[in-house]
PDB file of C-alpha atoms in Angstrom:
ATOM      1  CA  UNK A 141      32.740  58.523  26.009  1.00  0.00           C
ATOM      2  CA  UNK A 142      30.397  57.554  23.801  1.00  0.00           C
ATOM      3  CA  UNK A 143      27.126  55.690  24.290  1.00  0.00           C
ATOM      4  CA  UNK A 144      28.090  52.547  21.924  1.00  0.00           C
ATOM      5  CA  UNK A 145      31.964  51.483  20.988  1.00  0.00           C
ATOM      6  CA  UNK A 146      33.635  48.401  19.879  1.00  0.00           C
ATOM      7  CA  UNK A 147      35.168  45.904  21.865  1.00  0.00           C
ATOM      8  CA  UNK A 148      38.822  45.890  21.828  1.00  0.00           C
ATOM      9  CA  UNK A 149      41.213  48.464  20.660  1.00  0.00           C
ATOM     10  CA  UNK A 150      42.141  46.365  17.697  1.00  0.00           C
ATOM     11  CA  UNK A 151      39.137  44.122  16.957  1.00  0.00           C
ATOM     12  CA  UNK A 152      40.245  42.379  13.947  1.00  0.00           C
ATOM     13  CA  UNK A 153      43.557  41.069  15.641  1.00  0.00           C
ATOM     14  CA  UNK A 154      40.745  40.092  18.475  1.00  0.00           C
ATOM     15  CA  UNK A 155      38.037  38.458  15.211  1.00  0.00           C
ATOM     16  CA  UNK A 156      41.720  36.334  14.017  1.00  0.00           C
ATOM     17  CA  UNK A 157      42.152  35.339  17.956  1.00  0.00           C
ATOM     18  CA  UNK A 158      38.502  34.209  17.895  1.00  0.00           C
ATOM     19  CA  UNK A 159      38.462  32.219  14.467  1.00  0.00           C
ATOM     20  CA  UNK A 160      41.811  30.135  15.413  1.00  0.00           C
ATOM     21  CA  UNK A 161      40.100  29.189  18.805  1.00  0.00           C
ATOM     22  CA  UNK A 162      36.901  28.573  17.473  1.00  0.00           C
ATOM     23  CA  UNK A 163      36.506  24.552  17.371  1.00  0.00           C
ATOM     24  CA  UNK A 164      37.981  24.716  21.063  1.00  0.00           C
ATOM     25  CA  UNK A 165      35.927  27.362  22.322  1.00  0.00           C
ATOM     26  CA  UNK A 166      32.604  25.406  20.878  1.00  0.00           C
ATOM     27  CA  UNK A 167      33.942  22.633  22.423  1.00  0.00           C
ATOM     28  CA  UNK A 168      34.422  24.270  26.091  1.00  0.00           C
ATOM     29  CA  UNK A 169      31.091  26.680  25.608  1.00  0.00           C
ATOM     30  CA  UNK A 170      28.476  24.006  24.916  1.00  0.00           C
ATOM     31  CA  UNK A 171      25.134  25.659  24.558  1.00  0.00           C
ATOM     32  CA  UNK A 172      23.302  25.501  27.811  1.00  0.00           C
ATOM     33  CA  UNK A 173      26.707  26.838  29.653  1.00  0.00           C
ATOM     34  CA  UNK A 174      26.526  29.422  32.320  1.00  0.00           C
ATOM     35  CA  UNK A 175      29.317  31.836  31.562  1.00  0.00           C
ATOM     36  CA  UNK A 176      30.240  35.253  33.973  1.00  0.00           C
ATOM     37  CA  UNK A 177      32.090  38.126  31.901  1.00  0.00           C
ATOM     38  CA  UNK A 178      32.738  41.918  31.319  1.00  0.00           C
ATOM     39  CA  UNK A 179      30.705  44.174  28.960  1.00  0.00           C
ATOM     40  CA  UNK A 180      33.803  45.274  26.487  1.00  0.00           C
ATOM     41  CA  UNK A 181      31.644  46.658  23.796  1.00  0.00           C
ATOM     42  CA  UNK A 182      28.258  47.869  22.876  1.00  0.00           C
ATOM     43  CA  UNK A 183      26.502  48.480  19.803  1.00  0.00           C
ATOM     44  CA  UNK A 184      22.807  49.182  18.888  1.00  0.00           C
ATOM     45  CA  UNK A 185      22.187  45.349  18.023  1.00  0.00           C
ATOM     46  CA  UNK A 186      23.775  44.127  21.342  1.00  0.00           C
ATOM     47  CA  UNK A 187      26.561  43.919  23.949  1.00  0.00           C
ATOM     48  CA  UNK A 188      30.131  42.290  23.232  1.00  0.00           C
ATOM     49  CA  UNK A 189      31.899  40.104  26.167  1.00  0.00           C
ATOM     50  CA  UNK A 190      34.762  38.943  27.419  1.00  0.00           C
ATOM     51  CA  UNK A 191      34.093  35.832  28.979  1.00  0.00           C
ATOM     52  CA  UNK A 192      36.055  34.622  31.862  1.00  0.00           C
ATOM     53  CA  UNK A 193      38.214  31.982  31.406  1.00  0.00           C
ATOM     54  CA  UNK A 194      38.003  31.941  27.756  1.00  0.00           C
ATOM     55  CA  UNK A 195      40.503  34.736  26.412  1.00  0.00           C
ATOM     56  CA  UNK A 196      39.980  34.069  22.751  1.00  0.00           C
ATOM     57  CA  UNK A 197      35.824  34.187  22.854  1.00  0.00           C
ATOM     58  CA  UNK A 198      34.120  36.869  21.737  1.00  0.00           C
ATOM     59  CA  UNK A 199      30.589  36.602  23.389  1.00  0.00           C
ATOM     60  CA  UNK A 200      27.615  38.921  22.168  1.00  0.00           C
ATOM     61  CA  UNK A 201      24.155  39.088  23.663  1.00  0.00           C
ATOM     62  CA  UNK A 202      21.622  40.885  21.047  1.00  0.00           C
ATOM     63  CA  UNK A 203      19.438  43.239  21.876  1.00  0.00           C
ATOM     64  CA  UNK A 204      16.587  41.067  20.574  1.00  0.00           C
ATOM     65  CA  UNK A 205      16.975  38.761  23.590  1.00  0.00           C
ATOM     66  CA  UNK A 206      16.580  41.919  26.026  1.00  0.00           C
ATOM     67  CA  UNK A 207      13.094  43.036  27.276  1.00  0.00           C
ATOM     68  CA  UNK A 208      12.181  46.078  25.857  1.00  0.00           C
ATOM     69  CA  UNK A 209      12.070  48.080  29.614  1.00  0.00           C
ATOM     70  CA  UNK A 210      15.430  47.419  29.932  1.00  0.00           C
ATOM     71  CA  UNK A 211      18.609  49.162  29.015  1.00  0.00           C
ATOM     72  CA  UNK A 212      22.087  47.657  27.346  1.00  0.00           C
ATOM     73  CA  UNK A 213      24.196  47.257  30.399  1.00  0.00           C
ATOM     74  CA  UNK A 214      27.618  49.314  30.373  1.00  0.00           C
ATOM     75  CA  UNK A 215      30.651  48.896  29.022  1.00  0.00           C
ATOM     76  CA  UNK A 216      33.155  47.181  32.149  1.00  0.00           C
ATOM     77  CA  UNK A 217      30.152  45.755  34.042  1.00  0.00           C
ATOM     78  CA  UNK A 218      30.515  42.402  35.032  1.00  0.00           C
ATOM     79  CA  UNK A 219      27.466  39.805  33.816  1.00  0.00           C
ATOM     80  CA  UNK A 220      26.499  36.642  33.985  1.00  0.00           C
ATOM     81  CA  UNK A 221      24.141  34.303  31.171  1.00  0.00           C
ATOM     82  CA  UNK A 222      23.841  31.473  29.528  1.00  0.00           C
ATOM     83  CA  UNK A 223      25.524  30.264  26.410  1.00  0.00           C
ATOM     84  CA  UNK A 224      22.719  29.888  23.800  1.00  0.00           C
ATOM     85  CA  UNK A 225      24.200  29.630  20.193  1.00  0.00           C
ATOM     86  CA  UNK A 226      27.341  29.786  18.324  1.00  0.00           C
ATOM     87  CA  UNK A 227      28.236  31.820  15.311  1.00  0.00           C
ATOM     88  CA  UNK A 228      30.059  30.087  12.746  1.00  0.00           C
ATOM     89  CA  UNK A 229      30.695  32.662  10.518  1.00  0.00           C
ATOM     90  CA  UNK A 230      32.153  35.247  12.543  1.00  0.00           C
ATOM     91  CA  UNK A 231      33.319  32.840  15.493  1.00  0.00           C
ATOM     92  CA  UNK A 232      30.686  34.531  18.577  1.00  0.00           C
ATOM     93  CA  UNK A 233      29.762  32.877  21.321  1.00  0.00           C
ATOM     94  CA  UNK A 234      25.785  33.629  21.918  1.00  0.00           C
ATOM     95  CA  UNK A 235      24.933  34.665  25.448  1.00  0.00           C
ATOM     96  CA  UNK A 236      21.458  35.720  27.180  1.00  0.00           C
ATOM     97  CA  UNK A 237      21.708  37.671  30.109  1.00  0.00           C
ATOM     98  CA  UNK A 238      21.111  36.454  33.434  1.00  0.00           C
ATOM     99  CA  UNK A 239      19.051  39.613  33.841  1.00  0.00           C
ATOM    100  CA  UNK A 240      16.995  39.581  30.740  1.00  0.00           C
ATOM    101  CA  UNK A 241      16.101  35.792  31.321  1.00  0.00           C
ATOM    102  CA  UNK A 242      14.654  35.934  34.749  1.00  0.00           C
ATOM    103  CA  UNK A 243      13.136  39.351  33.868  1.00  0.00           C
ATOM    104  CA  UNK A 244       9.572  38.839  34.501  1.00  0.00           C
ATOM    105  CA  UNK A 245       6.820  39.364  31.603  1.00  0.00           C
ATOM    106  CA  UNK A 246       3.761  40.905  32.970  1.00  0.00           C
ATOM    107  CA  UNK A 247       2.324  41.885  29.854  1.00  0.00           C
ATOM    108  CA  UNK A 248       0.151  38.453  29.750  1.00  0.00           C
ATOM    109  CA  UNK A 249      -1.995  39.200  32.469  1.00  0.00           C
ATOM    110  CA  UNK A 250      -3.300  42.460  30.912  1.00  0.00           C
ATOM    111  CA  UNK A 251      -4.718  39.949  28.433  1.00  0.00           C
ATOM    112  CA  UNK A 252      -7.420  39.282  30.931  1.00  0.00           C
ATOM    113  CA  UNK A 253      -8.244  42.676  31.686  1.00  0.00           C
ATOM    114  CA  UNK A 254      -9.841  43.964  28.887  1.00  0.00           C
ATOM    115  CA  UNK A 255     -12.025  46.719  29.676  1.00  0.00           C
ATOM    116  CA  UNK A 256     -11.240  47.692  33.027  1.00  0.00           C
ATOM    117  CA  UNK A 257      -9.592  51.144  33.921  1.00  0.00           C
ATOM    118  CA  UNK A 258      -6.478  51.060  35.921  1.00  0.00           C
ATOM    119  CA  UNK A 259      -4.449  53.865  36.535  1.00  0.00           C
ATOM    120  CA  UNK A 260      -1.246  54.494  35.100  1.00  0.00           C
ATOM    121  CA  UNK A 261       1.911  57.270  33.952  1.00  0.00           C
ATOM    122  CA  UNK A 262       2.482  58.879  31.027  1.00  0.00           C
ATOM    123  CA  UNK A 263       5.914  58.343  29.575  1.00  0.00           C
ATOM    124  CA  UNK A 264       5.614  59.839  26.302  1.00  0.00           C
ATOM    125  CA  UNK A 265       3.385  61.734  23.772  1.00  0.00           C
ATOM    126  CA  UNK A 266       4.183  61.468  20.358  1.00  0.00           C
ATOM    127  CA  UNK A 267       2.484  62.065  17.033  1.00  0.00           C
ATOM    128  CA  UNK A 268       0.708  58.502  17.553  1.00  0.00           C
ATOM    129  CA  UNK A 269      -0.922  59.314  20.480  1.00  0.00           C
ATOM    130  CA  UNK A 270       0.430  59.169  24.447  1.00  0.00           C
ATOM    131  CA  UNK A 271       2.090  56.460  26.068  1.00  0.00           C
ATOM    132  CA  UNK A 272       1.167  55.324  29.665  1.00  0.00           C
ATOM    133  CA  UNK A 273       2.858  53.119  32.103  1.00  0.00           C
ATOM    134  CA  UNK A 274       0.655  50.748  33.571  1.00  0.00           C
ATOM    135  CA  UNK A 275       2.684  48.460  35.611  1.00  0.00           C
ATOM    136  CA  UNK A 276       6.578  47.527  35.343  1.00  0.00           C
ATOM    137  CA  UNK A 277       8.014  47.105  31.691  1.00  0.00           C
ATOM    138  CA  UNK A 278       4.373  47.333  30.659  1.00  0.00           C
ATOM    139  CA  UNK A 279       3.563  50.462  28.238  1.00  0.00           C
ATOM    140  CA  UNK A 280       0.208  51.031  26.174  1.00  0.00           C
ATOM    141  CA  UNK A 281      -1.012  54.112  23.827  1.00  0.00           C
ATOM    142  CA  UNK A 282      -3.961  56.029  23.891  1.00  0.00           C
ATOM    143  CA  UNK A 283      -3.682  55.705  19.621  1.00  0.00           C
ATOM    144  CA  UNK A 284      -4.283  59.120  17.929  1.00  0.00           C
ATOM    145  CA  UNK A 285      -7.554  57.268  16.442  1.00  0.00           C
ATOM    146  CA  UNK A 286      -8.704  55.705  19.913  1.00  0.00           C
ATOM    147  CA  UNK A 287     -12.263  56.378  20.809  1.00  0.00           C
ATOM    148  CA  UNK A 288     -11.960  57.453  24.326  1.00  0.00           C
ATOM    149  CA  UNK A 289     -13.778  60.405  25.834  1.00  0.00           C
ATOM    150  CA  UNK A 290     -11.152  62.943  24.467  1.00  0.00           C
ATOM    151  CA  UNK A 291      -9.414  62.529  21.271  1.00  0.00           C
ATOM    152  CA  UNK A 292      -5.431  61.216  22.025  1.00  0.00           C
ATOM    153  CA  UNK A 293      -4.696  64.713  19.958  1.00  0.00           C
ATOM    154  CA  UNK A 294      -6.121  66.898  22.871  1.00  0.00           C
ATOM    155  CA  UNK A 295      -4.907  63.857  25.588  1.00  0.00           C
ATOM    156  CA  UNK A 296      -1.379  64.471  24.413  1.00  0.00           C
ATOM    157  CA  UNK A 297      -2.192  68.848  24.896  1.00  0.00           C
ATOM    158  CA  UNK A 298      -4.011  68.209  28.615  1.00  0.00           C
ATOM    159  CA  UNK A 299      -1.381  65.883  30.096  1.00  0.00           C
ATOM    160  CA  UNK A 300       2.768  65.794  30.702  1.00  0.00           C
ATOM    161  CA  UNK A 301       4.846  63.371  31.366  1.00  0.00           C
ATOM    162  CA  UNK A 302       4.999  61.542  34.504  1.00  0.00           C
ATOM    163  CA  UNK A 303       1.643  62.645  35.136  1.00  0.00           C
ATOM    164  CA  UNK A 304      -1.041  59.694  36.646  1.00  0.00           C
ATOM    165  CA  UNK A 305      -3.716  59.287  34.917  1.00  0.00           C
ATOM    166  CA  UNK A 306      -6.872  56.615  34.514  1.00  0.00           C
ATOM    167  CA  UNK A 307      -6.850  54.684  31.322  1.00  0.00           C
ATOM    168  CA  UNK A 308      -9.526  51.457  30.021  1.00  0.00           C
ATOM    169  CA  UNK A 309      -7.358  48.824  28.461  1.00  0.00           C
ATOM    170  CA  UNK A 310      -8.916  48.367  24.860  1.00  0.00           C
ATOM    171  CA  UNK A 311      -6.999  45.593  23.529  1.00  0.00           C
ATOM    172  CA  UNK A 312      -3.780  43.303  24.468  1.00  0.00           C
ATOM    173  CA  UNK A 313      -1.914  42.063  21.479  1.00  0.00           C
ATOM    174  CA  UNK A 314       0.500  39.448  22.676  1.00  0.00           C
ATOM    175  CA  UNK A 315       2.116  38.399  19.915  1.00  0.00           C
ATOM    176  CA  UNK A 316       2.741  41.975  18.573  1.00  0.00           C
ATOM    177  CA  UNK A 317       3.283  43.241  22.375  1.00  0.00           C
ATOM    178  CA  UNK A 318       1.480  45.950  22.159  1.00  0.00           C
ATOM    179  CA  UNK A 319      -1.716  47.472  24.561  1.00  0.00           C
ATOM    180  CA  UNK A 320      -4.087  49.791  23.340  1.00  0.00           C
ATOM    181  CA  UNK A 321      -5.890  51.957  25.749  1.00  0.00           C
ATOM    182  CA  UNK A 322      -8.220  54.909  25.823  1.00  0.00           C
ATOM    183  CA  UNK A 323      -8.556  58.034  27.701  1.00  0.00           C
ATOM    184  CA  UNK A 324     -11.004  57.693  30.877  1.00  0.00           C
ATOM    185  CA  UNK A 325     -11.906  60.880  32.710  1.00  0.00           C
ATOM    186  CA  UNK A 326      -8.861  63.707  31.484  1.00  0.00           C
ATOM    187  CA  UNK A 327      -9.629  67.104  30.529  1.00  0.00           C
TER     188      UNK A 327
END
């Protein structure tokens, strides 16, 4: 099976379903609504739903809602969220996950912690530099231009993923969501 599919075997009989109920289904699925459903489709931009009790609504909860630690959940896995716009021009219900909305954020208090080594995992390396883990659904990079006390080049050569390592916390960029660190004490 593939990773991403479309909801419904015939979606465009499903899109016809959904435009004839549409004024009803607003009018039962006020924003603010807490809805429970099954995943039915997925797609790079978000999850498709069926929503209980409303046969004709086609729900979809966008990736851009979803923290980035977090994965799509699977087609035929029951969720539950909240109903938090409607679609007009394709007649879908907007949903955020239950999961994705109570998902806590720690990525604010790194802000505080500038300049202090912590220890942390490394995920990735890439051409950029390496990534490190530093605390749940919190990632920064050692940048390929970081001064640390080995270039991120040679950092991404002396260490492997899942390997612990000590990093200093250079800057926290909140509205970009990004952390850059440096390389404290590796080979």
């Amino acid at each position: 099976m593939s990773e991403y599919s479309w909801p419904w075997e015939n979606y465009q009989d499903r899109a016809a379903t959904a435009r004839a109920a549409w004024t009803e289904t607003v009018r039962a699925l006020p924003i603010g609504t807490r809805i429970t459903g099954e995943v039915v489709g997925r797609q790079p931009f978000g999850v498709f739903l069926a929503i209980d009790g409303r046969p004709d609504a086609v729900g979809l909860a966008k990736v851009t809602a979803m923290p980035r630690c977090l994965d799509l959940p699977a087609v035929g896995r029951r969720v539950t969220g909240e109903v938090v716009w409607h679609a007009d021009h394709n007649h879908q219900v907007g949903v955020t996950l239950a999961t994705w909305a109570h998902h806590e954020d720690l990525l604010a208090t790194f802000a505080d912690r500038i300049g202090q080594v912590v220890t942390g995992r490394v995920t990735k390396t890439v051409p950029i530099g390496t990534f490190v883990r530093i605390a749940h659904c919190v990632e920064g990079l050692i940048p390929s231009t970081a001064p640390s006390d080995a270039p991120a080049k040679e950092v991404g050569q002396a260490v492997h993923e899942g390997q612990e390592v000590f990093v200093r916390i250079l800057d926290v960029d909140l509205e970009q969501r990004r952390i850059s660190l440096s390389a404290e004490g590796l080979p």
